[in-house]
PDB file of C-alpha atoms in Angstrom:
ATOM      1  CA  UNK W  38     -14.575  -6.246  -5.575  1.00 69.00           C
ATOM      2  CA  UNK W  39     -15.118  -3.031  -7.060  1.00 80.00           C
ATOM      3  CA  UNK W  40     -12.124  -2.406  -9.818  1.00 87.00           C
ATOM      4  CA  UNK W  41     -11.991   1.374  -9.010  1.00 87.00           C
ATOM      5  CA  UNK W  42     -11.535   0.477  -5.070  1.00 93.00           C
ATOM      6  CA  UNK W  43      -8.424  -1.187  -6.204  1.00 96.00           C
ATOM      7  CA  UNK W  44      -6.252   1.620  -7.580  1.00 97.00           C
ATOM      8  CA  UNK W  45      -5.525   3.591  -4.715  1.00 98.00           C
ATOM      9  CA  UNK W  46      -4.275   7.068  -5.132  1.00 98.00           C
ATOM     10  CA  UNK W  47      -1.325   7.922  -2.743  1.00 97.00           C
ATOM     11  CA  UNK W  48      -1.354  11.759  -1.677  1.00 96.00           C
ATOM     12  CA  UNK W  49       1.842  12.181  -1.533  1.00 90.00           C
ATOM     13  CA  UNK W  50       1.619  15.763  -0.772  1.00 92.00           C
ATOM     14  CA  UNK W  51       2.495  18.091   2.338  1.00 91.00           C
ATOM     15  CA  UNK W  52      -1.097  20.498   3.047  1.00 93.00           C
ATOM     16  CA  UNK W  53      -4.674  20.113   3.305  1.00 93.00           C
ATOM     17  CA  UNK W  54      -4.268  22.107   0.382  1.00 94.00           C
ATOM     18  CA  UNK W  55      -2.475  20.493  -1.897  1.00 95.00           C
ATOM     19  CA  UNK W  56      -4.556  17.274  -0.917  1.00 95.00           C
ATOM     20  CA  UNK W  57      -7.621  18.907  -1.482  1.00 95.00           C
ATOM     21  CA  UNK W  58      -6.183  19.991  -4.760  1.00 96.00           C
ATOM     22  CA  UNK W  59      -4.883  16.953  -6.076  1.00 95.00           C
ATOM     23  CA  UNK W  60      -8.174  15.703  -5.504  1.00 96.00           C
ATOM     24  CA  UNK W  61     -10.277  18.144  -7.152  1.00 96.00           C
ATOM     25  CA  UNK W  62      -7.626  17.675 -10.203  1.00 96.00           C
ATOM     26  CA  UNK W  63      -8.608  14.132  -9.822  1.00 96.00           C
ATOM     27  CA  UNK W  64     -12.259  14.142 -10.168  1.00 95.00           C
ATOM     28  CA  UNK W  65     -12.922  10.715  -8.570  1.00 94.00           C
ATOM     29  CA  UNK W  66     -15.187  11.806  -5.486  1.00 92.00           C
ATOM     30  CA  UNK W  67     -15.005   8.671  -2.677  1.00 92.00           C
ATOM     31  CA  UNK W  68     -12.097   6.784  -4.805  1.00 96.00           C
ATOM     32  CA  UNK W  69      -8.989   5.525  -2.266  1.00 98.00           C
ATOM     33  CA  UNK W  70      -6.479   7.049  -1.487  1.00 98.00           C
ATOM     34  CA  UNK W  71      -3.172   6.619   0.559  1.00 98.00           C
ATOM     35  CA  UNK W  72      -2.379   8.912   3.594  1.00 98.00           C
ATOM     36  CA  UNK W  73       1.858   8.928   4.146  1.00 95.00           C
ATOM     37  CA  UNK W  74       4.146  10.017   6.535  1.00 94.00           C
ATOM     38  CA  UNK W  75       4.439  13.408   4.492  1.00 93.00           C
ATOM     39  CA  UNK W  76       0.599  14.141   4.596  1.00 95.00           C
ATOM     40  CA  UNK W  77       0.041  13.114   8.103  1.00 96.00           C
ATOM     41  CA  UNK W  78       2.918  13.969   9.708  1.00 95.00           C
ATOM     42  CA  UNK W  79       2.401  17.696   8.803  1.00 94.00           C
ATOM     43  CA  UNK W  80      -1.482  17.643   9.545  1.00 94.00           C
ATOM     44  CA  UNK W  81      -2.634  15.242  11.955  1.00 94.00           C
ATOM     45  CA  UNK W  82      -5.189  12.574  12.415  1.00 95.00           C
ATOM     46  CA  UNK W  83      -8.030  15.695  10.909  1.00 95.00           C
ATOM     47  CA  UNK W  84      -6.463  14.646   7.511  1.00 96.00           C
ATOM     48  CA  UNK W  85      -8.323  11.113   7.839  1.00 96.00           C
ATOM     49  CA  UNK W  86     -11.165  12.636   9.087  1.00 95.00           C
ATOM     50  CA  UNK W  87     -11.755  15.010   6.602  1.00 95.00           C
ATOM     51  CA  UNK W  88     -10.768  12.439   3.781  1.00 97.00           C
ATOM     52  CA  UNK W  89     -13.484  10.030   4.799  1.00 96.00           C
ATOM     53  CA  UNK W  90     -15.890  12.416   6.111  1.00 95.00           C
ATOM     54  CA  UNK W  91     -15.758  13.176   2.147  1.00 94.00           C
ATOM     55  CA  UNK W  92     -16.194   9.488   1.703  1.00 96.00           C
ATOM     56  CA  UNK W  93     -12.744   8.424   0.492  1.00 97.00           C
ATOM     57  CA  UNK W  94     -11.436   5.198   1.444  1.00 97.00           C
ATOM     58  CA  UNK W  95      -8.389   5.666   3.000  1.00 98.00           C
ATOM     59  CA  UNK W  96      -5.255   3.683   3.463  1.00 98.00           C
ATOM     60  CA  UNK W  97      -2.701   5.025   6.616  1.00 98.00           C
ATOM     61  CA  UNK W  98       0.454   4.029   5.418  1.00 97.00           C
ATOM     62  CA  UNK W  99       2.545   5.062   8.717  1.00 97.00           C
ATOM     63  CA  UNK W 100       4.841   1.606   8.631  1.00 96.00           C
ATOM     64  CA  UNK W 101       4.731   1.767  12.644  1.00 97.00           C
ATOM     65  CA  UNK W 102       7.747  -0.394  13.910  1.00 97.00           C
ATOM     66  CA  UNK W 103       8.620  -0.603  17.597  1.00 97.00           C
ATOM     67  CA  UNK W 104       8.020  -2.245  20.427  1.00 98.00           C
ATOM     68  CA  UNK W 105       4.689  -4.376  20.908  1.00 98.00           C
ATOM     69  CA  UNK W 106       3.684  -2.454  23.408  1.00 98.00           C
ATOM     70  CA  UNK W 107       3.536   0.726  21.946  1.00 98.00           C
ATOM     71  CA  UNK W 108       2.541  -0.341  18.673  1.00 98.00           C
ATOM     72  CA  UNK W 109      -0.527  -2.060  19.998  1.00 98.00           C
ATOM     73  CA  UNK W 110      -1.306   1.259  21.902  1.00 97.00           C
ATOM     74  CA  UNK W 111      -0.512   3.579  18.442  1.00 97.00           C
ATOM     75  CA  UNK W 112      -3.315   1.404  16.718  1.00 97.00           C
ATOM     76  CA  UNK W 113      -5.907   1.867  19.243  1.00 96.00           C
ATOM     77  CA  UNK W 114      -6.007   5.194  18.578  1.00 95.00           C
ATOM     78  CA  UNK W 115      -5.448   5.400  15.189  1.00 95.00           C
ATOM     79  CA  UNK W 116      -8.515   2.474  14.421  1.00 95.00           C
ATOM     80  CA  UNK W 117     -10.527   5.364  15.744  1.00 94.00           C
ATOM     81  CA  UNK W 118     -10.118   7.435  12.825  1.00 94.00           C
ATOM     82  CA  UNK W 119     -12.344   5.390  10.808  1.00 93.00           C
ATOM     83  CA  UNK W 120      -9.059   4.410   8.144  1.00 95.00           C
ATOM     84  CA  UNK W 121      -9.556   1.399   5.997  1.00 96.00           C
ATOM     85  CA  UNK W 122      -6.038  -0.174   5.837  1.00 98.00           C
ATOM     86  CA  UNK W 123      -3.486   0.384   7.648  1.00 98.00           C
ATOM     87  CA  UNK W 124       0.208  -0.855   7.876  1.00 98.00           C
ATOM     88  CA  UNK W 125       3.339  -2.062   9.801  1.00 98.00           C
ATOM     89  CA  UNK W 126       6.183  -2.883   8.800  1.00 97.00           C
ATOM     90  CA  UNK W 127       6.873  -6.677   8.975  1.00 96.00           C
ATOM     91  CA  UNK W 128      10.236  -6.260  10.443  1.00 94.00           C
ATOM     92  CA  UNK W 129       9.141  -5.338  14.075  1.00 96.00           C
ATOM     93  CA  UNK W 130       8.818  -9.008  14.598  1.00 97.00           C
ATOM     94  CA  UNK W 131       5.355 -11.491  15.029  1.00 98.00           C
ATOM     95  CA  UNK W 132       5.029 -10.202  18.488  1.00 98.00           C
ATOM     96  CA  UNK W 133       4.745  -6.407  17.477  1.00 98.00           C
ATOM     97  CA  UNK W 134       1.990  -7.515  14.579  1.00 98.00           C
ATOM     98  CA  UNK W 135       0.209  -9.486  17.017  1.00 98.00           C
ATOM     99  CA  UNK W 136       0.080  -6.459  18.868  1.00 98.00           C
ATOM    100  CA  UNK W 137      -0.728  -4.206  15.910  1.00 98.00           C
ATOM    101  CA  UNK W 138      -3.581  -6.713  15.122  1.00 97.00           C
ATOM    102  CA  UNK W 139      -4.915  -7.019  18.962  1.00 97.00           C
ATOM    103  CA  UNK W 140      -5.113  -3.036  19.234  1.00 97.00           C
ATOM    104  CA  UNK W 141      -6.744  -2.265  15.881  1.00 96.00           C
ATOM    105  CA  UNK W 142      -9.670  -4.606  16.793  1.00 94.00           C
ATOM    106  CA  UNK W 143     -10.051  -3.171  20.270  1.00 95.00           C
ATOM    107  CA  UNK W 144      -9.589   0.305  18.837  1.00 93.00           C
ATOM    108  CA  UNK W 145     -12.176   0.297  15.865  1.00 90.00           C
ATOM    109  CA  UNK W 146     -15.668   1.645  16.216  1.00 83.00           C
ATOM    110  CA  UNK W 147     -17.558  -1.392  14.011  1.00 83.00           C
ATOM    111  CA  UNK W 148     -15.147  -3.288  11.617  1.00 88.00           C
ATOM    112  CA  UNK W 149     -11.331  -3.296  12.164  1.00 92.00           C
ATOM    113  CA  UNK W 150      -9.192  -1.835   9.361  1.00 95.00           C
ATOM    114  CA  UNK W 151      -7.296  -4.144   7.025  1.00 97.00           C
ATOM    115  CA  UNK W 152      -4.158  -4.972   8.708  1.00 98.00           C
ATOM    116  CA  UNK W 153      -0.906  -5.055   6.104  1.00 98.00           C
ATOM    117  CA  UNK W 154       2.901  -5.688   7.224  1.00 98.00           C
ATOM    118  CA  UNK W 155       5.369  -3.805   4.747  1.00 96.00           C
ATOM    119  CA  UNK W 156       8.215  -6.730   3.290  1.00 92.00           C
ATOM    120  CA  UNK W 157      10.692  -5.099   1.613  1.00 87.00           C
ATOM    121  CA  UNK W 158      10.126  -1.151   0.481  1.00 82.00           C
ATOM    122  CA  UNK W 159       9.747  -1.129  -3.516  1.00 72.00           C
ATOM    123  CA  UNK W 160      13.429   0.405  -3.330  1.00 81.00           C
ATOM    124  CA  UNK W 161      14.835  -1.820  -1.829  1.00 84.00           C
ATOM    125  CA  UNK W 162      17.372  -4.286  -3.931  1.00 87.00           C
ATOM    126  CA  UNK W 163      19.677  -6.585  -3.728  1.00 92.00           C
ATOM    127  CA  UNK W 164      22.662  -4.924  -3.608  1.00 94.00           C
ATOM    128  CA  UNK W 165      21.255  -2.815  -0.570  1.00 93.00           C
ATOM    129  CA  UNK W 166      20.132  -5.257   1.309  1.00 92.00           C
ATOM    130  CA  UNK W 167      23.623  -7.196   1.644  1.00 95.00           C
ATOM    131  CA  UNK W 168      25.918  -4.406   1.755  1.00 95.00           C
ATOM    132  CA  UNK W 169      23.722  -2.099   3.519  1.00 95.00           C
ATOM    133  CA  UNK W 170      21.438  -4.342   5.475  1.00 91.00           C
ATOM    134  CA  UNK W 171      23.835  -6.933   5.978  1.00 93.00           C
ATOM    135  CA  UNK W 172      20.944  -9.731   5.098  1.00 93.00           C
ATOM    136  CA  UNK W 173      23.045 -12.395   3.063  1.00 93.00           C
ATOM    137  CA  UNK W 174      19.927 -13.921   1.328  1.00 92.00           C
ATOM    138  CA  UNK W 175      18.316 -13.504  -1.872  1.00 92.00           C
ATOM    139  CA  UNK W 176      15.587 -10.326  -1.760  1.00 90.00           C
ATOM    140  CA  UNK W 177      12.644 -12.934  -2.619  1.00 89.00           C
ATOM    141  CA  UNK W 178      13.616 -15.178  -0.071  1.00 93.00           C
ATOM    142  CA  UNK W 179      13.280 -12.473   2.595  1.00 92.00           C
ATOM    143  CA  UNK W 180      10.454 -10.883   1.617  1.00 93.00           C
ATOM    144  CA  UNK W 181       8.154 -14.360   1.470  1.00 94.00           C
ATOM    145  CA  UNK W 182       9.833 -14.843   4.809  1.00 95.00           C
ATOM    146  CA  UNK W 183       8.725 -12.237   6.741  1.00 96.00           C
ATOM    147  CA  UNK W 184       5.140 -12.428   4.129  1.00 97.00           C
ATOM    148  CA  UNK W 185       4.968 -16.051   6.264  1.00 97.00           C
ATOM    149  CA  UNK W 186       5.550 -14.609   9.296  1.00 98.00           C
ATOM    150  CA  UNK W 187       2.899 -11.686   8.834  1.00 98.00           C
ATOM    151  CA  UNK W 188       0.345 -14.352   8.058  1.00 98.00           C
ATOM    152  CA  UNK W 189       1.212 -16.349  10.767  1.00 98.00           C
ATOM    153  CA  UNK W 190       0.992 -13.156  13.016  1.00 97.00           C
ATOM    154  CA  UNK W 191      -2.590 -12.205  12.198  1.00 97.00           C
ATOM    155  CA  UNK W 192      -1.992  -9.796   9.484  1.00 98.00           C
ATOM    156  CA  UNK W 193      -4.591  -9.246   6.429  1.00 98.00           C
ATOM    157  CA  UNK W 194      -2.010  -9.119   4.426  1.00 98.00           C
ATOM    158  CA  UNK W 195       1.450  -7.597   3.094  1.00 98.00           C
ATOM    159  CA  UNK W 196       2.531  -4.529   1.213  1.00 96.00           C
ATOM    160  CA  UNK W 197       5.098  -5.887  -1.348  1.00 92.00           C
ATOM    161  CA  UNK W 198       6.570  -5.517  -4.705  1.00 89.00           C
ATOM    162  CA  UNK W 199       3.634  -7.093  -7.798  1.00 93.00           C
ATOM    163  CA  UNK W 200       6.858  -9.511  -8.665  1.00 91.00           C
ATOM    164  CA  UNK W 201       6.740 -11.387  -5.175  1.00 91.00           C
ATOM    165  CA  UNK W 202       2.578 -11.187  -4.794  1.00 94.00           C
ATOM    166  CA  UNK W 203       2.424 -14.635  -6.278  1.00 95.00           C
ATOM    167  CA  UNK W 204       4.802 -16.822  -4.534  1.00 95.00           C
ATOM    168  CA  UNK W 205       3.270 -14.657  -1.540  1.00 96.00           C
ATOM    169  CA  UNK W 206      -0.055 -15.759  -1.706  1.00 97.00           C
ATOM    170  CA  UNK W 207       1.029 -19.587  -2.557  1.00 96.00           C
ATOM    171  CA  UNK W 208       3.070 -19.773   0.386  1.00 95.00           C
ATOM    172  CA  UNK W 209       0.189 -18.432   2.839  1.00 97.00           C
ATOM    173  CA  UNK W 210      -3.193 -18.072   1.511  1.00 97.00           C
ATOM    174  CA  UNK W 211      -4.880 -17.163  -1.559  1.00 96.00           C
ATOM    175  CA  UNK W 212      -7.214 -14.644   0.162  1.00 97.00           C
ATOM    176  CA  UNK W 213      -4.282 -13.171   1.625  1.00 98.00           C
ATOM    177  CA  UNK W 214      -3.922  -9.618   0.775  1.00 98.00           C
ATOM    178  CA  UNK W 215      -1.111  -8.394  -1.972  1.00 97.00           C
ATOM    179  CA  UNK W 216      -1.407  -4.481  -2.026  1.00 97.00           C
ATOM    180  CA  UNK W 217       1.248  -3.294  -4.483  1.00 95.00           C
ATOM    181  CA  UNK W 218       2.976   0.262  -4.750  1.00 93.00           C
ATOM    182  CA  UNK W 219       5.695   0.363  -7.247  1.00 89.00           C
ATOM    183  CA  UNK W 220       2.944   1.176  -9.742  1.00 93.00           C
ATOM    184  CA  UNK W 221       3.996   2.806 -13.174  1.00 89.00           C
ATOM    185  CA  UNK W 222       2.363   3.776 -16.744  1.00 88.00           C
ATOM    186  CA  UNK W 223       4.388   2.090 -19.367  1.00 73.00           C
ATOM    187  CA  UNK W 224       5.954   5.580 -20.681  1.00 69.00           C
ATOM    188  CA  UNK W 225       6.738   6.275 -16.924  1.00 61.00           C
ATOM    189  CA  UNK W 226      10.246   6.721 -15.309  1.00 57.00           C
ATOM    190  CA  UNK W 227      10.519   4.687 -12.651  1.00 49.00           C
ATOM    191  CA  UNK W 228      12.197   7.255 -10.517  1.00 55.00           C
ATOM    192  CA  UNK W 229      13.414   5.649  -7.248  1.00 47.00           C
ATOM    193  CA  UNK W 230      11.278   2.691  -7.220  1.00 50.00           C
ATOM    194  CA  UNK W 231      13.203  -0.528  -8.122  1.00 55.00           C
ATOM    195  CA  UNK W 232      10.760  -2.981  -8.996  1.00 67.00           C
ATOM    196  CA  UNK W 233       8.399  -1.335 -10.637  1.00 82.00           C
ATOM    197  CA  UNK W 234       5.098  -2.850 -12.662  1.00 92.00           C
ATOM    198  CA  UNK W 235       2.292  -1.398 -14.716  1.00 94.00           C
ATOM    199  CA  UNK W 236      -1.327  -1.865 -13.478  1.00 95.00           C
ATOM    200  CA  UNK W 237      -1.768  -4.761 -15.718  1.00 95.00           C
ATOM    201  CA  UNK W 238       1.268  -6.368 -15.108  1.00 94.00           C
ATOM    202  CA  UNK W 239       0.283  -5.914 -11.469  1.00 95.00           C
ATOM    203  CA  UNK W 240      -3.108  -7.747 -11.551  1.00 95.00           C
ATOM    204  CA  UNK W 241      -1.761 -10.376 -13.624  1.00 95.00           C
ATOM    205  CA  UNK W 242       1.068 -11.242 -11.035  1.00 95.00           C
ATOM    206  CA  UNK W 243      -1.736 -11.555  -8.616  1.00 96.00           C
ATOM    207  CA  UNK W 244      -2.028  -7.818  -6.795  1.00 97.00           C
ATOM    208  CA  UNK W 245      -5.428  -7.153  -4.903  1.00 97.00           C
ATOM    209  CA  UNK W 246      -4.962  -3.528  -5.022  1.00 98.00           C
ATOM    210  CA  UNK W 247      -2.497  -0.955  -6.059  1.00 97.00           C
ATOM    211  CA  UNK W 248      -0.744   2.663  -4.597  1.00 96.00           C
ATOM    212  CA  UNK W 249      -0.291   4.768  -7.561  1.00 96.00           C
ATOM    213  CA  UNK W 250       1.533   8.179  -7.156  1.00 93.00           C
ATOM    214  CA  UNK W 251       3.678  10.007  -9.828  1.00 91.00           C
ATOM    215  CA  UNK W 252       1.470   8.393 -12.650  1.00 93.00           C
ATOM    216  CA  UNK W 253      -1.412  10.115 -11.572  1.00 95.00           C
ATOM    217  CA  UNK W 254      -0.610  13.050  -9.204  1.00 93.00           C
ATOM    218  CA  UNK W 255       2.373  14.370 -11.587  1.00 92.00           C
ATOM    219  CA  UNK W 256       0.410  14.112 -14.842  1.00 93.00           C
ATOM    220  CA  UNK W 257      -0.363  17.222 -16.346  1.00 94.00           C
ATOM    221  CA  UNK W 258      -4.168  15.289 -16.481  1.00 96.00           C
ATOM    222  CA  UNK W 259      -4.485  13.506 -13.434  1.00 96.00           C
ATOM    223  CA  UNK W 260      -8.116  12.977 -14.250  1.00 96.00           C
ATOM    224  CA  UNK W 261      -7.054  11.441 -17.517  1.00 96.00           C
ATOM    225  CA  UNK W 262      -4.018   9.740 -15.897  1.00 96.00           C
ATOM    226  CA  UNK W 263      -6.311   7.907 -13.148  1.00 96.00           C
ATOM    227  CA  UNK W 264      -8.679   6.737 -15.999  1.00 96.00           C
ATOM    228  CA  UNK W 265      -5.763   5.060 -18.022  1.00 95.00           C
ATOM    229  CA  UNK W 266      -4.273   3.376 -14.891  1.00 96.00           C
ATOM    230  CA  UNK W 267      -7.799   2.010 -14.210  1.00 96.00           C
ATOM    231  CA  UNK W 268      -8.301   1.169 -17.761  1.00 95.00           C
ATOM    232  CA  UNK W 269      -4.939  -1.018 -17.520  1.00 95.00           C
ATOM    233  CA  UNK W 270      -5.956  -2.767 -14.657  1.00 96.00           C
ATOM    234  CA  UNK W 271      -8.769  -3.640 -16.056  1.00 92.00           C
ATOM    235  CA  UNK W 272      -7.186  -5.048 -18.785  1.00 85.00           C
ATOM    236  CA  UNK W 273      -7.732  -8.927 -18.909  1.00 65.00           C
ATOM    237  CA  UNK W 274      -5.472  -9.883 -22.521  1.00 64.00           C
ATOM    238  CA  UNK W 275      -1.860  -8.400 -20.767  1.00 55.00           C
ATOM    239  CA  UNK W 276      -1.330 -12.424 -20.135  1.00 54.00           C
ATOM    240  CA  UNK W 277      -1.492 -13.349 -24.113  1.00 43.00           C
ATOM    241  CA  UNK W 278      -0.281 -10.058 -25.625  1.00 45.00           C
ATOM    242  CA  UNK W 279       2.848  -9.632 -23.094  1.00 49.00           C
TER     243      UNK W 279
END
């Protein structure tokens, strides 16, 4: 796989503008990049079109969760758009991803879109998910759980943290996806993320690809921030020197 079509960029902006911005800051013409709730939300399904009209790749990272129904009806249309990936969230159940999987194939014009079920968001913790989730098991066990049940279901693969992507992958399938956000520089703050990784720490605990925001889109470089995030992930001696 092509190392730069692993680092995707999220946009987490709010405007055409801005996007466009970020990514003439950027400087990576066709690299991939995240569409969010913030981005789309504001703009509509002409964002995608415009992104890969420009030839990004793009990953829609909407986290649909409701019924199976509707959910199989929301990807139809949105496998349409010509989007690359794009994501549930796991805790809508096997029948809703078996929907989300069954209307993304009907829906797309050649190949259907890498299909990803969200575990656990990155910041998410223990602590909140007993005393505000009420789920009295340990964080790892629930997020390989419903990882299980989104392979099971049809899925691609799973958005989780890079500290679960290997017991992940050994309880389903090596060639099942790990796409990791949660993604910081070593000088970074980790801001609200919990479980945070660099890029080499990510590709050594077995991440496919990675969502990179604030490390790249807050730098005062983000041209020079994207190269050092891809230089990291490239880096293949974080296992002896770490």
């Amino acid at each position: 796989m092509n190392e730069e079509k692993q680092v995707i960029v999220a946009l987490d902006v709010a405007s055409n503008d801005e996007m466009l911005q970020m990514l003439k800051k950027i400087h990576r013409p066709g690299c991939y990049v995240k569409v969010g709730m913030e981005l789309y939300l504001q703009n509509g399904a002409d964002i995608v079109r415009i992104l890969k009209s420009e030839g990004y790749s793009v990953f829609l990272d909407l986290k649909l969760h409701d019924i199976p129904h509707t959910v199989y009806r929301a990807m139809k249309g949105l496998a349409r758009l010509g989007a690359d990936m794009i994501n549930v969230h796991a805790a809508g159940g096997a029948e809703m991803m078996r929907a989300a999987a069954e209307g993304l194939g009907e829906g797309a014009q050649s190949e259907r879109p890498i299909c990803l079920a969200v575990t656990q968001l990155t910041s998410t913790d223990q602590t909140m998910l007993e005393n505000e989730l009420l789920i009295k098991r340990p964080i790892d066990e629930v997020i390989t759980q419903y990882a299980s049940l989104a392979y099971s279901s049809g899925m691609d693969g799973v958005v989780c943290s890079a500290w679960e992507a290997q017991k992940i992958k050994n309880q389903t399938s090596s060639e099942f996806l790990a796409v990791t956000p949660g993604i910081r520089l070593t000088d970074d703050d980790a801001g609200d993320q919990k479980r945070v990784a660099s890029p080499a720490q990510a590709r050594h605990l077995g991440s496919d690809y990675i969502v990179v925001g604030r490390s790249i889109t807050a730098a005062a470089d983000p041209e020079e921030a994207y190269q050092r995030v891809l230089d990291d992930w490239r880096n293949q001696t974080w296992k002896t020197t770490n």
